[in-house]
Short mmCIF file of C-alpha atoms in Angstrom, two decimals:
data_model
loop_
_atom_site.label_atom_id
_atom_site.label_comp_id
_atom_site.label_asym_id
_atom_site.label_seq_id
_atom_site.Cartn_x
_atom_site.Cartn_y
_atom_site.Cartn_z
CA UNK A 1 129.74 5.93 117.69
CA UNK A 2 132.43 6.73 120.27
CA UNK A 3 132.42 3.62 122.44
CA UNK A 4 134.87 5.14 124.95
CA UNK A 5 131.92 7.14 126.33
CA UNK A 6 130.02 3.96 127.21
CA UNK A 7 132.50 2.05 129.38
CA UNK A 8 131.27 0.49 132.64
CA UNK A 9 132.88 0.77 135.14
CA UNK A 10 134.18 4.22 134.21
CA UNK A 11 138.01 4.04 133.92
CA UNK A 12 140.30 6.31 135.91
CA UNK A 13 141.72 8.02 132.82
CA UNK A 14 140.50 8.05 129.22
CA UNK A 15 142.15 10.19 126.53
CA UNK A 16 140.87 10.10 122.96
CA UNK A 17 143.63 10.37 120.36
CA UNK A 18 143.52 12.35 117.13
CA UNK A 19 144.56 9.46 114.92
CA UNK A 20 142.39 7.08 112.86
CA UNK A 21 140.43 4.27 114.47
CA UNK A 22 141.66 0.68 114.71
CA UNK A 23 139.94 -1.88 112.52
CA UNK A 24 140.18 -5.54 113.43
CA UNK A 25 140.87 -7.38 110.19
CA UNK A 26 140.57 -11.03 109.22
CA UNK A 27 144.39 -11.33 109.28
CA UNK A 28 144.77 -9.97 112.82
CA UNK A 29 146.48 -12.03 115.50
CA UNK A 30 146.70 -11.82 119.27
CA UNK A 31 150.25 -11.62 120.56
CA UNK A 32 150.98 -12.88 124.07
CA UNK A 33 153.75 -14.58 125.98
CA UNK A 34 153.20 -17.76 127.96
CA UNK A 35 151.99 -16.01 131.13
CA UNK A 36 149.52 -13.88 129.19
CA UNK A 37 148.29 -16.72 126.97
CA UNK A 38 145.23 -17.74 129.07
CA UNK A 39 143.81 -14.20 128.92
CA UNK A 40 144.67 -14.02 125.21
CA UNK A 41 142.81 -17.26 124.55
CA UNK A 42 139.68 -15.96 126.29
CA UNK A 43 139.82 -12.70 124.36
CA UNK A 44 140.35 -14.59 121.11
CA UNK A 45 137.36 -16.86 121.81
CA UNK A 46 135.10 -13.84 122.30
CA UNK A 47 136.31 -12.04 119.18
CA UNK A 48 136.22 -15.19 117.05
CA UNK A 49 132.58 -15.73 117.98
CA UNK A 50 131.70 -12.15 117.11
CA UNK A 51 133.69 -11.83 113.89
CA UNK A 52 134.33 -15.29 112.51
CA UNK A 53 138.06 -14.44 112.26
CA UNK A 54 140.79 -16.99 113.08
CA UNK A 55 142.76 -14.69 115.44
CA UNK A 56 145.65 -17.08 116.17
CA UNK A 57 147.71 -16.64 119.35
CA UNK A 58 151.32 -15.73 118.52
CA UNK A 59 154.37 -14.50 120.43
CA UNK A 60 155.45 -11.46 118.42
CA UNK A 61 153.10 -8.72 117.24
CA UNK A 62 152.81 -7.07 113.84
CA UNK A 63 150.85 -3.98 112.76
CA UNK A 64 147.14 -4.73 112.98
CA UNK A 65 147.49 -7.12 115.91
CA UNK A 66 146.23 -7.05 119.50
CA UNK A 67 149.06 -7.56 121.99
CA UNK A 68 148.96 -8.43 125.69
CA UNK A 69 152.14 -7.70 127.63
CA UNK A 70 153.13 -8.37 131.24
CA UNK A 71 155.70 -6.03 132.79
CA UNK A 72 157.47 -6.26 136.15
CA UNK A 73 156.25 -3.01 137.68
CA UNK A 74 153.10 -1.05 137.07
CA UNK A 75 151.46 1.88 138.82
CA UNK A 76 148.07 1.33 140.43
CA UNK A 77 148.44 -2.12 141.99
CA UNK A 78 148.08 -5.69 140.78
CA UNK A 79 144.79 -5.16 138.93
CA UNK A 80 145.81 -1.97 137.12
CA UNK A 81 146.26 -1.93 133.36
CA UNK A 82 146.97 0.38 130.45
CA UNK A 83 145.17 0.08 127.12
CA UNK A 84 146.43 1.84 124.01
CA UNK A 85 144.56 1.80 120.69
CA UNK A 86 145.96 3.24 117.49
CA UNK A 87 145.39 2.60 113.80
CA UNK A 88 148.33 0.17 113.92
CA UNK A 89 147.10 -2.03 116.75
CA UNK A 90 145.91 -2.54 120.30
CA UNK A 91 148.18 -3.03 123.31
CA UNK A 92 147.17 -4.02 126.85
CA UNK A 93 149.88 -3.77 129.50
CA UNK A 94 149.76 -4.88 133.15
CA UNK A 95 151.94 -6.44 135.85
CA UNK A 96 149.63 -9.41 136.46
CA UNK A 97 147.26 -11.66 134.56
CA UNK A 98 144.44 -10.06 136.57
CA UNK A 99 145.39 -6.66 135.19
CA UNK A 100 145.45 -8.02 131.65
CA UNK A 101 142.05 -9.61 132.21
CA UNK A 102 140.62 -6.27 133.34
CA UNK A 103 142.09 -4.57 130.30
CA UNK A 104 140.55 -7.21 128.05
CA UNK A 105 137.12 -6.49 129.55
CA UNK A 106 137.54 -2.81 128.72
CA UNK A 107 138.63 -3.70 125.18
CA UNK A 108 135.55 -5.89 124.86
CA UNK A 109 133.34 -2.87 125.61
CA UNK A 110 135.26 -0.69 123.15
CA UNK A 111 134.06 -2.95 120.37
CA UNK A 112 130.43 -2.41 119.34
CA UNK A 113 127.85 -4.67 121.01
CA UNK A 114 127.62 -6.72 117.80
CA UNK A 115 130.89 -8.35 118.89
CA UNK A 116 128.84 -10.33 121.43
CA UNK A 117 126.84 -12.17 118.78
CA UNK A 118 127.81 -15.14 116.63
CA UNK A 119 130.02 -14.25 113.70
CA UNK A 120 128.44 -14.00 110.23
CA UNK A 121 128.92 -16.74 107.66
CA UNK A 122 128.90 -16.86 103.90
CA UNK A 123 126.33 -18.91 101.99
CA UNK A 124 128.84 -21.77 101.78
CA UNK A 125 129.06 -21.92 105.59
CA UNK A 126 132.51 -20.37 105.95
CA UNK A 127 133.25 -17.33 108.07
CA UNK A 128 132.69 -14.01 106.34
CA UNK A 129 134.71 -10.84 106.87
CA UNK A 130 132.40 -9.71 109.68
CA UNK A 131 129.53 -7.32 110.13
CA UNK A 132 130.34 -3.76 109.11
CA UNK A 133 131.65 -1.86 112.11
CA UNK A 134 131.96 -4.92 114.35
CA UNK A 135 135.75 -4.61 114.60
CA UNK A 136 136.20 -0.82 114.62
CA UNK A 137 137.22 0.98 117.81
CA UNK A 138 138.46 4.55 118.35
CA UNK A 139 142.08 5.52 118.98
CA UNK A 140 142.43 6.00 122.73
CA UNK A 141 144.76 5.75 125.72
CA UNK A 142 143.28 4.35 128.93
CA UNK A 143 145.00 4.05 132.31
CA UNK A 144 142.90 2.33 134.93
CA UNK A 145 142.97 0.77 138.41
CA UNK A 146 140.29 -0.22 140.93
CA UNK A 147 139.27 1.84 143.94
CA UNK A 148 138.77 -1.31 146.04
CA UNK A 149 140.50 -4.67 145.80
CA UNK A 150 137.40 -6.74 146.60
CA UNK A 151 134.38 -6.36 144.31
CA UNK A 152 131.97 -9.18 144.90
CA UNK A 153 128.61 -10.82 144.55
CA UNK A 154 127.09 -13.32 146.96
CA UNK A 155 124.95 -16.16 145.63
CA UNK A 156 122.70 -17.96 148.11
CA UNK A 157 122.81 -21.56 146.90
CA UNK A 158 121.31 -22.84 150.17
CA UNK A 159 117.67 -21.70 149.90
CA UNK A 160 117.64 -22.65 146.22
CA UNK A 161 120.32 -24.77 144.59
CA UNK A 162 122.22 -23.53 141.54
CA UNK A 163 124.02 -26.11 139.42
CA UNK A 164 127.73 -25.95 138.64
CA UNK A 165 126.93 -24.73 135.13
CA UNK A 166 124.58 -22.05 136.43
CA UNK A 167 127.24 -20.74 138.80
CA UNK A 168 129.69 -20.62 135.90
CA UNK A 169 127.13 -18.70 133.85
CA UNK A 170 126.85 -16.14 136.65
CA UNK A 171 130.64 -15.82 136.67
CA UNK A 172 130.66 -15.23 132.90
CA UNK A 173 128.30 -12.27 133.21
CA UNK A 174 129.75 -10.62 136.33
CA UNK A 175 133.37 -10.58 135.17
CA UNK A 176 132.77 -8.23 132.24
CA UNK A 177 132.11 -5.52 134.85
CA UNK A 178 135.36 -6.36 136.70
CA UNK A 179 133.61 -7.98 139.66
CA UNK A 180 136.23 -10.31 141.08
CA UNK A 181 134.79 -12.24 144.05
CA UNK A 182 131.95 -14.76 144.33
CA UNK A 183 130.76 -15.55 147.85
CA UNK A 184 128.81 -18.83 148.01
CA UNK A 185 126.37 -19.14 150.93
CA UNK A 186 126.60 -22.94 151.20
CA UNK A 187 124.59 -23.81 154.31
CA UNK A 188 121.47 -22.65 156.10
CA UNK A 189 118.42 -23.91 157.97
CA UNK A 190 116.93 -25.42 154.82
CA UNK A 191 119.93 -27.23 153.35
CA UNK A 192 123.61 -28.19 153.34
CA UNK A 193 125.25 -27.83 149.92
CA UNK A 194 128.92 -28.86 150.31
CA UNK A 195 130.20 -32.42 150.68
CA UNK A 196 132.13 -33.17 153.87
CA UNK A 197 134.03 -36.46 153.80
CA UNK A 198 134.03 -38.92 156.67
CA UNK A 199 137.39 -38.23 158.38
CA UNK A 200 139.81 -40.95 159.44
CA UNK A 201 139.87 -39.50 162.95
CA UNK A 202 136.28 -39.09 164.11
CA UNK A 203 136.22 -39.23 167.95
CA UNK A 204 132.47 -38.80 168.31
CA UNK A 205 131.51 -40.83 165.26
CA UNK A 206 129.71 -37.93 163.62
CA UNK A 207 127.93 -38.96 160.37
CA UNK A 208 129.35 -36.21 158.15
CA UNK A 209 128.01 -37.89 155.03
CA UNK A 210 124.49 -37.23 156.26
CA UNK A 211 125.04 -33.48 155.80
CA UNK A 212 124.51 -33.79 152.06
CA UNK A 213 122.54 -37.04 152.12
CA UNK A 214 119.85 -35.30 154.17
CA UNK A 215 120.72 -31.61 153.89
CA UNK A 216 121.33 -31.80 150.15
CA UNK A 217 117.66 -32.65 149.63
CA UNK A 218 116.48 -29.50 151.37
CA UNK A 219 115.26 -26.19 149.95
CA UNK A 220 113.10 -23.26 150.92
CA UNK A 221 109.39 -23.09 150.15
CA UNK A 222 107.71 -19.73 149.52
CA UNK A 223 104.11 -19.68 148.23
CA UNK A 224 104.65 -16.63 145.99
CA UNK A 225 107.72 -18.08 144.25
CA UNK A 226 107.41 -19.90 140.90
CA UNK A 227 107.57 -22.76 141.64
CA UNK A 228 106.97 -22.49 145.38
CA UNK A 229 109.71 -24.90 146.42
CA UNK A 230 113.35 -24.27 145.63
CA UNK A 231 115.58 -26.80 143.92
CA UNK A 232 117.72 -29.26 145.84
CA UNK A 233 121.22 -30.63 145.30
CA UNK A 234 124.76 -30.25 146.58
CA UNK A 235 128.32 -29.80 145.41
CA UNK A 236 130.88 -32.55 145.77
CA UNK A 237 134.28 -31.29 146.78
CA UNK A 238 135.35 -31.88 143.19
CA UNK A 239 132.42 -29.73 142.01
CA UNK A 240 133.65 -26.97 144.30
CA UNK A 241 137.16 -27.27 142.88
CA UNK A 242 135.72 -27.16 139.37
CA UNK A 243 133.78 -23.95 140.07
CA UNK A 244 136.83 -22.48 141.80
CA UNK A 245 139.16 -23.24 138.89
CA UNK A 246 136.69 -21.77 136.41
CA UNK A 247 136.29 -18.68 138.56
CA UNK A 248 140.05 -18.24 138.80
CA UNK A 249 140.35 -18.36 135.02
CA UNK A 250 138.02 -15.34 134.95
CA UNK A 251 139.86 -13.43 137.71
CA UNK A 252 137.20 -14.33 140.30
CA UNK A 253 138.00 -15.40 143.85
CA UNK A 254 135.66 -17.96 145.42
CA UNK A 255 134.68 -17.28 149.06
CA UNK A 256 132.83 -20.19 150.74
CA UNK A 257 130.53 -19.62 153.72
CA UNK A 258 129.44 -22.02 156.45
CA UNK A 259 126.94 -20.03 158.54
CA UNK A 260 127.49 -20.44 162.32
CA UNK A 261 126.20 -20.62 165.07
CA UNK A 262 122.70 -19.85 163.73
CA UNK A 263 121.18 -20.84 160.39
CA UNK A 264 122.19 -24.43 161.22
CA UNK A 265 118.99 -26.49 161.22
CA UNK A 266 120.12 -28.63 158.27
CA UNK A 267 123.21 -29.64 160.27
CA UNK A 268 121.08 -30.37 163.34
CA UNK A 269 118.81 -32.54 161.19
CA UNK A 270 121.72 -34.49 159.73
CA UNK A 271 123.87 -34.98 162.84
CA UNK A 272 121.89 -35.91 165.98
CA UNK A 273 124.88 -35.46 168.28
CA UNK A 274 124.82 -31.69 167.67
CA UNK A 275 121.56 -31.51 169.61
CA UNK A 276 121.56 -31.50 173.44
CA UNK A 277 119.01 -34.35 173.53
CA UNK A 278 120.83 -36.36 170.87
CA UNK A 279 117.77 -36.34 168.62
CA UNK A 280 117.94 -35.07 165.05
CA UNK A 281 115.83 -32.05 164.25
CA UNK A 282 113.32 -32.29 161.39
CA UNK A 283 114.26 -30.64 158.12
CA UNK A 284 112.50 -27.34 157.43
CA UNK A 285 111.44 -25.38 154.35
CA UNK A 286 110.52 -22.14 156.13
CA UNK A 287 112.00 -18.85 155.03
CA UNK A 288 111.97 -17.56 158.63
CA UNK A 289 115.38 -16.79 160.14
CA UNK A 290 117.02 -16.78 163.55
CA UNK A 291 115.40 -19.86 165.12
CA UNK A 292 118.22 -22.44 165.15
CA UNK A 293 121.50 -22.61 167.03
CA UNK A 294 124.46 -24.76 167.88
CA UNK A 295 125.07 -25.43 171.57
CA UNK A 296 127.97 -23.75 173.36
CA UNK A 297 128.50 -26.33 176.11
CA UNK A 298 128.60 -29.38 173.83
CA UNK A 299 132.23 -30.34 173.06
CA UNK A 300 131.06 -31.99 169.84
CA UNK A 301 130.05 -28.54 168.53
CA UNK A 302 133.69 -27.53 168.25
CA UNK A 303 134.79 -30.94 166.94
CA UNK A 304 132.20 -30.57 164.16
CA UNK A 305 133.16 -27.02 163.26
CA UNK A 306 136.88 -27.87 163.26
CA UNK A 307 136.33 -30.74 160.82
CA UNK A 308 134.02 -28.81 158.51
CA UNK A 309 136.15 -25.66 158.36
CA UNK A 310 139.30 -27.73 158.01
CA UNK A 311 137.98 -29.62 154.99
CA UNK A 312 136.59 -26.45 153.44
CA UNK A 313 139.86 -24.59 153.91
CA UNK A 314 141.78 -27.49 152.39
CA UNK A 315 139.87 -27.24 149.09
CA UNK A 316 139.76 -23.43 149.01
CA UNK A 317 142.57 -21.79 147.05
CA UNK A 318 141.74 -18.23 148.08
CA UNK A 319 142.64 -16.62 151.40
CA UNK A 320 139.13 -16.40 152.91
CA UNK A 321 136.71 -18.66 154.77
CA UNK A 322 133.40 -17.07 155.79
CA UNK A 323 131.84 -18.32 159.07
CA UNK A 324 128.58 -16.36 158.96
CA UNK A 325 127.65 -15.22 162.47
CA UNK A 326 124.44 -13.40 161.54
CA UNK A 327 120.89 -13.56 162.88
CA UNK A 328 121.60 -15.91 165.81
CA UNK A 329 118.45 -14.66 167.54
CA UNK A 330 117.89 -17.67 169.83
CA UNK A 331 121.55 -17.94 170.85
CA UNK A 332 122.19 -16.31 174.20
CA UNK A 333 124.73 -13.49 174.10
CA UNK A 334 127.27 -15.28 176.29
CA UNK A 335 126.87 -18.49 174.31
CA UNK A 336 127.23 -16.56 171.06
CA UNK A 337 130.47 -14.95 172.22
CA UNK A 338 131.81 -18.28 173.52
CA UNK A 339 131.11 -20.14 170.30
CA UNK A 340 132.03 -17.48 167.77
CA UNK A 341 135.27 -16.71 169.61
CA UNK A 342 136.22 -20.36 169.30
CA UNK A 343 135.00 -20.63 165.69
CA UNK A 344 137.15 -17.63 164.76
CA UNK A 345 140.19 -19.31 166.28
CA UNK A 346 139.41 -22.58 164.52
CA UNK A 347 139.05 -20.75 161.23
CA UNK A 348 142.33 -18.90 161.73
CA UNK A 349 144.10 -22.19 162.55
CA UNK A 350 143.30 -23.40 159.03
CA UNK A 351 145.58 -20.67 157.71
CA UNK A 352 142.72 -18.71 156.17
CA UNK A 353 141.57 -15.19 156.91
CA UNK A 354 138.24 -15.41 158.70
CA UNK A 355 135.27 -13.44 157.34
CA UNK A 356 131.97 -12.94 159.16
CA UNK A 357 128.84 -10.83 159.04
CA UNK A 358 129.10 -7.75 161.23
CA UNK A 359 127.47 -9.41 164.28
CA UNK A 360 130.71 -11.35 164.76
CA UNK A 361 132.50 -8.08 165.52
CA UNK A 362 131.19 -8.64 169.09
CA UNK A 363 134.08 -11.06 169.76
CA UNK A 364 137.82 -10.55 169.84
CA UNK A 365 138.94 -10.95 166.25
CA UNK A 366 142.40 -11.95 165.05
CA UNK A 367 144.37 -9.22 163.35
CA UNK A 368 143.30 -8.81 159.74
CA UNK A 369 139.94 -10.56 160.06
CA UNK A 370 137.30 -9.32 157.63
CA UNK A 371 133.95 -7.94 158.77
CA UNK A 372 131.10 -7.90 156.27
CA UNK A 373 128.77 -5.07 157.28
CA UNK A 374 125.15 -5.57 156.27
CA UNK A 375 123.03 -3.74 158.87
CA UNK A 376 122.80 -2.57 162.46
CA UNK A 377 125.31 -0.97 164.79
CA UNK A 378 128.37 0.34 162.97
CA UNK A 379 130.40 1.17 166.08
CA UNK A 380 131.82 -2.35 166.69
CA UNK A 381 132.89 -2.49 163.05
CA UNK A 382 134.79 0.80 163.28
CA UNK A 383 136.32 -0.24 166.60
CA UNK A 384 137.56 -3.58 165.26
CA UNK A 385 138.92 -1.88 162.15
CA UNK A 386 140.96 0.37 164.41
CA UNK A 387 141.99 -2.02 167.17
CA UNK A 388 142.39 -5.31 165.30
CA UNK A 389 143.25 -3.91 161.86
CA UNK A 390 140.14 -5.64 160.53
CA UNK A 391 139.19 -4.92 156.95
CA UNK A 392 135.58 -4.29 156.03
CA UNK A 393 133.44 -5.49 153.14
CA UNK A 394 130.60 -3.02 152.72
CA UNK A 395 127.23 -4.67 152.07
CA UNK A 396 124.66 -2.29 153.60
CA UNK A 397 121.32 -3.89 152.78
CA UNK A 398 119.61 -0.77 151.42
CA UNK A 399 122.40 -0.23 148.88
CA UNK A 400 123.64 -3.72 148.04
CA UNK A 401 121.03 -6.42 148.74
CA UNK A 402 120.07 -7.61 145.29
CA UNK A 403 117.20 -9.82 146.45
CA UNK A 404 114.99 -6.79 147.20
CA UNK A 405 112.05 -6.11 144.89
CA UNK A 406 112.47 -3.23 142.49
CA UNK A 407 108.90 -2.24 143.37
CA UNK A 408 105.99 -3.81 145.22
CA UNK A 409 104.68 -5.44 142.04
CA UNK A 410 107.98 -7.14 141.13
CA UNK A 411 107.27 -10.81 140.33
CA UNK A 412 110.21 -12.08 142.41
CA UNK A 413 112.19 -10.66 145.30
CA UNK A 414 111.81 -9.75 148.98
CA UNK A 415 110.59 -6.62 150.76
CA UNK A 416 112.10 -6.62 154.24
CA UNK A 417 114.63 -3.77 153.87
CA UNK A 418 113.23 -0.39 154.91
CA UNK A 419 113.21 2.36 152.34
CA UNK A 420 113.10 1.83 148.62
CA UNK A 421 112.41 1.70 145.84
CA UNK A 422 115.43 -0.45 145.17
CA UNK A 423 116.42 0.44 141.63
CA UNK A 424 119.77 0.88 139.93
CA UNK A 425 120.11 4.40 141.34
CA UNK A 426 119.92 3.41 145.02
CA UNK A 427 122.76 0.97 144.35
CA UNK A 428 124.77 3.67 142.58
CA UNK A 429 124.24 6.77 144.70
CA UNK A 430 126.12 5.87 147.86
CA UNK A 431 129.71 5.83 149.08
CA UNK A 432 131.27 2.82 150.84
CA UNK A 433 133.55 5.14 152.84
CA UNK A 434 131.07 6.01 155.57
CA UNK A 435 130.40 5.71 159.30
CA UNK A 436 133.90 6.72 160.31
CA UNK A 437 135.72 4.12 158.22
CA UNK A 438 138.86 5.27 156.45
CA UNK A 439 139.27 4.34 152.80
CA UNK A 440 142.17 2.00 153.55
CA UNK A 441 140.08 0.07 156.09
CA UNK A 442 137.59 -0.95 153.40
CA UNK A 443 138.47 -4.16 151.57
CA UNK A 444 135.64 -3.67 149.12
CA UNK A 445 131.97 -3.96 148.26
CA UNK A 446 129.69 -6.97 147.86
CA UNK A 447 126.13 -7.31 146.59
CA UNK A 448 124.14 -10.16 148.15
CA UNK A 449 121.52 -12.20 146.29
CA UNK A 450 119.44 -14.25 148.73
CA UNK A 451 117.38 -16.88 146.93
CA UNK A 452 114.16 -17.35 148.91
CA UNK A 453 112.06 -16.41 145.85
CA UNK A 454 114.53 -17.32 143.08
CA UNK A 455 114.34 -20.61 141.24
CA UNK A 456 116.79 -20.41 138.33
CA UNK A 457 119.45 -18.26 136.69
CA UNK A 458 117.06 -16.13 134.64
CA UNK A 459 115.15 -15.06 137.74
CA UNK A 460 118.50 -14.44 139.45
CA UNK A 461 119.75 -12.33 136.55
CA UNK A 462 116.60 -10.20 136.56
CA UNK A 463 117.20 -9.25 140.19
CA UNK A 464 120.95 -8.84 139.68
CA UNK A 465 120.96 -6.63 136.60
CA UNK A 466 121.25 -3.71 136.20
CA UNK A 467 121.78 -3.19 139.96
CA UNK A 468 124.95 -5.29 140.09
CA UNK A 469 126.36 -3.05 137.36
CA UNK A 470 125.79 -0.07 139.64
CA UNK A 471 127.72 -1.81 142.41
CA UNK A 472 130.52 -2.71 140.02
CA UNK A 473 131.13 0.96 139.24
CA UNK A 474 130.85 1.96 142.92
CA UNK A 475 133.51 -0.63 143.77
CA UNK A 476 135.85 0.09 140.85
CA UNK A 477 135.59 3.79 139.97
CA UNK A 478 136.58 6.68 142.18
CA UNK A 479 133.91 9.22 143.09
CA UNK A 480 135.67 11.83 140.96
CA UNK A 481 134.73 10.00 137.72
CA UNK A 482 131.24 8.87 138.69
CA UNK A 483 128.12 10.75 137.60
CA UNK A 484 124.54 9.54 138.00
CA UNK A 485 123.14 11.03 134.80
CA UNK A 486 126.02 9.75 132.71
CA UNK A 487 125.76 6.31 134.30
CA UNK A 488 122.05 6.17 133.43
CA UNK A 489 122.94 6.87 129.80
CA UNK A 490 125.66 4.21 129.80
CA UNK A 491 123.24 1.68 131.30
CA UNK A 492 120.90 2.35 128.40
CA UNK A 493 123.65 1.64 125.90
CA UNK A 494 124.55 -1.55 127.80
CA UNK A 495 121.09 -2.97 127.09
CA UNK A 496 122.06 -4.05 123.58
CA UNK A 497 125.17 -5.85 124.81
CA UNK A 498 123.30 -7.69 127.58
CA UNK A 499 120.52 -8.64 125.17
CA UNK A 500 122.98 -10.09 122.68
CA UNK A 501 124.51 -12.11 125.52
CA UNK A 502 121.08 -13.48 126.45
CA UNK A 503 121.19 -11.85 129.89
CA UNK A 504 117.84 -11.03 131.47
CA UNK A 505 117.69 -7.62 133.15
CA UNK A 506 115.08 -5.33 134.68
CA UNK A 507 113.98 -2.70 132.20
CA UNK A 508 114.22 0.30 134.54
CA UNK A 509 111.63 2.80 133.27
CA UNK A 510 113.91 5.80 133.81
CA UNK A 511 116.57 4.39 131.47
CA UNK A 512 116.43 4.73 127.69
CA UNK A 513 117.44 1.21 126.73
CA UNK A 514 119.17 0.51 123.43
CA UNK A 515 117.60 -2.97 123.48
CA UNK A 516 115.49 -5.04 125.84
CA UNK A 517 115.26 -8.77 126.65
CA UNK A 518 113.36 -10.81 124.10
CA UNK A 519 110.38 -11.56 126.33
CA UNK A 520 108.43 -9.75 129.07
CA UNK A 521 109.87 -11.13 132.26
CA UNK A 522 106.80 -10.57 134.48
CA UNK A 523 104.61 -12.53 132.05
CA UNK A 524 107.16 -15.31 131.84
CA UNK A 525 107.26 -15.68 135.62
CA UNK A 526 103.48 -15.89 135.73
CA UNK A 527 103.51 -18.65 133.11
CA UNK A 528 106.72 -20.64 133.61
CA UNK A 529 105.81 -23.13 130.86
CA UNK A 530 105.84 -20.35 128.25
CA UNK A 531 108.84 -19.63 126.04
CA UNK A 532 110.67 -18.67 129.24
CA UNK A 533 110.97 -22.41 129.77
CA UNK A 534 109.70 -24.81 132.40
CA UNK A 535 111.42 -24.48 135.76
CA UNK A 536 112.18 -27.83 137.32
CA UNK A 537 111.85 -28.07 141.11
#
């Protein structure tokens, strides 16, 4: 089988060579200098699991080895890479560790899907020489670079809490498709998921600890979800750092979001002073949106936002802090502009680039701010991109919202976006360069997974895949190498790899899958105490 035909995302340039294939042998090593060693260790761990080989990390390569090399200059940008496979060995070259990581993901897909499973053992318990064909890949030259720098997923941890380990599991799956940003929606009406310490200087005596003491216990409740109520919990700042460090090791940037000035009921319930009457709001489990707001003429509003964004920026390694700005339906227009204008300034004062949903394009943005377009009027987005040099993350709901049901009988998911059905093809057959935006004004693409009906990682995966794979190719591959029919075929081949990884995915009926998940997902949702496993609320 020629595995070069099955790569997702499709690389910029693939040239099969006439020479013999490369066979990974039990004596092979992985050669890498100090800067490339972390990527080499991850690649070695994958291949060891699939083959049972030792694959030691060494500095100098010999015939039969896999080598990872960093060079000073490389065409295509910081995430570009070159991958060369001959009978004598494999070489990945890039100018950054991110480029090497991307090349390693392509190499992973060049190996047969059996590489994803545990390595075979002999009857005495020692590693065998591997399953026939597991370590054989064709001779090929690949030169590759992404179309867009930002290729993300958003995980709503506010409506339903996802543990640190579950977030890491999501990172493990997404990175093989070269998705490189994870946006965490940390706060909403139902909950507050990130610890904010009591500051030394606290003029109004705001009880910041109550945000997670009260807000951390919140979750959404939807009668059709299984179970109806979402899970509660929160991340300590150390938890956040832990997720962030793990993400960075997989070439993933963490983007935290505090949604303002709407979607704030959990904050209003925790901190009475944020309410005009000084009385805390009750916590809520409703999935309705747009009914809560901060107050523009309360000075404590800005004191609170400054402290929260300041602490969040201090623990965030990446360049972005997301301040929401969406669905503030009960906030008067003038109050919205007053508050968001100030929140943008506060965010910029932290030294971070401010990101917001496209509603926040109604205010004067600092140069280089990032607008995340999800629906509605496109004109302010185009205007800000021109006047303020804003960059745009494209997340149009009909093409990127991963919470939408595949069909009306889907066991989980939402149905508020007009159009549909919302299958892999709707997420593949669109172009981010639209509405008057120039290619260079687009930072990238992000798929959003809102969790009103999701209760654990398996349910999340079923809504994510294969649609997130479609988005990964839209974000990485240029339109000149994309083809819907060929992508459908490659998705089918991917089924075996995802199944061996234990990833749950929707078995799109128009795809000829090479393998399917081990159990029928719809039946498992209907009976959560079956072999799918009990879901704890």
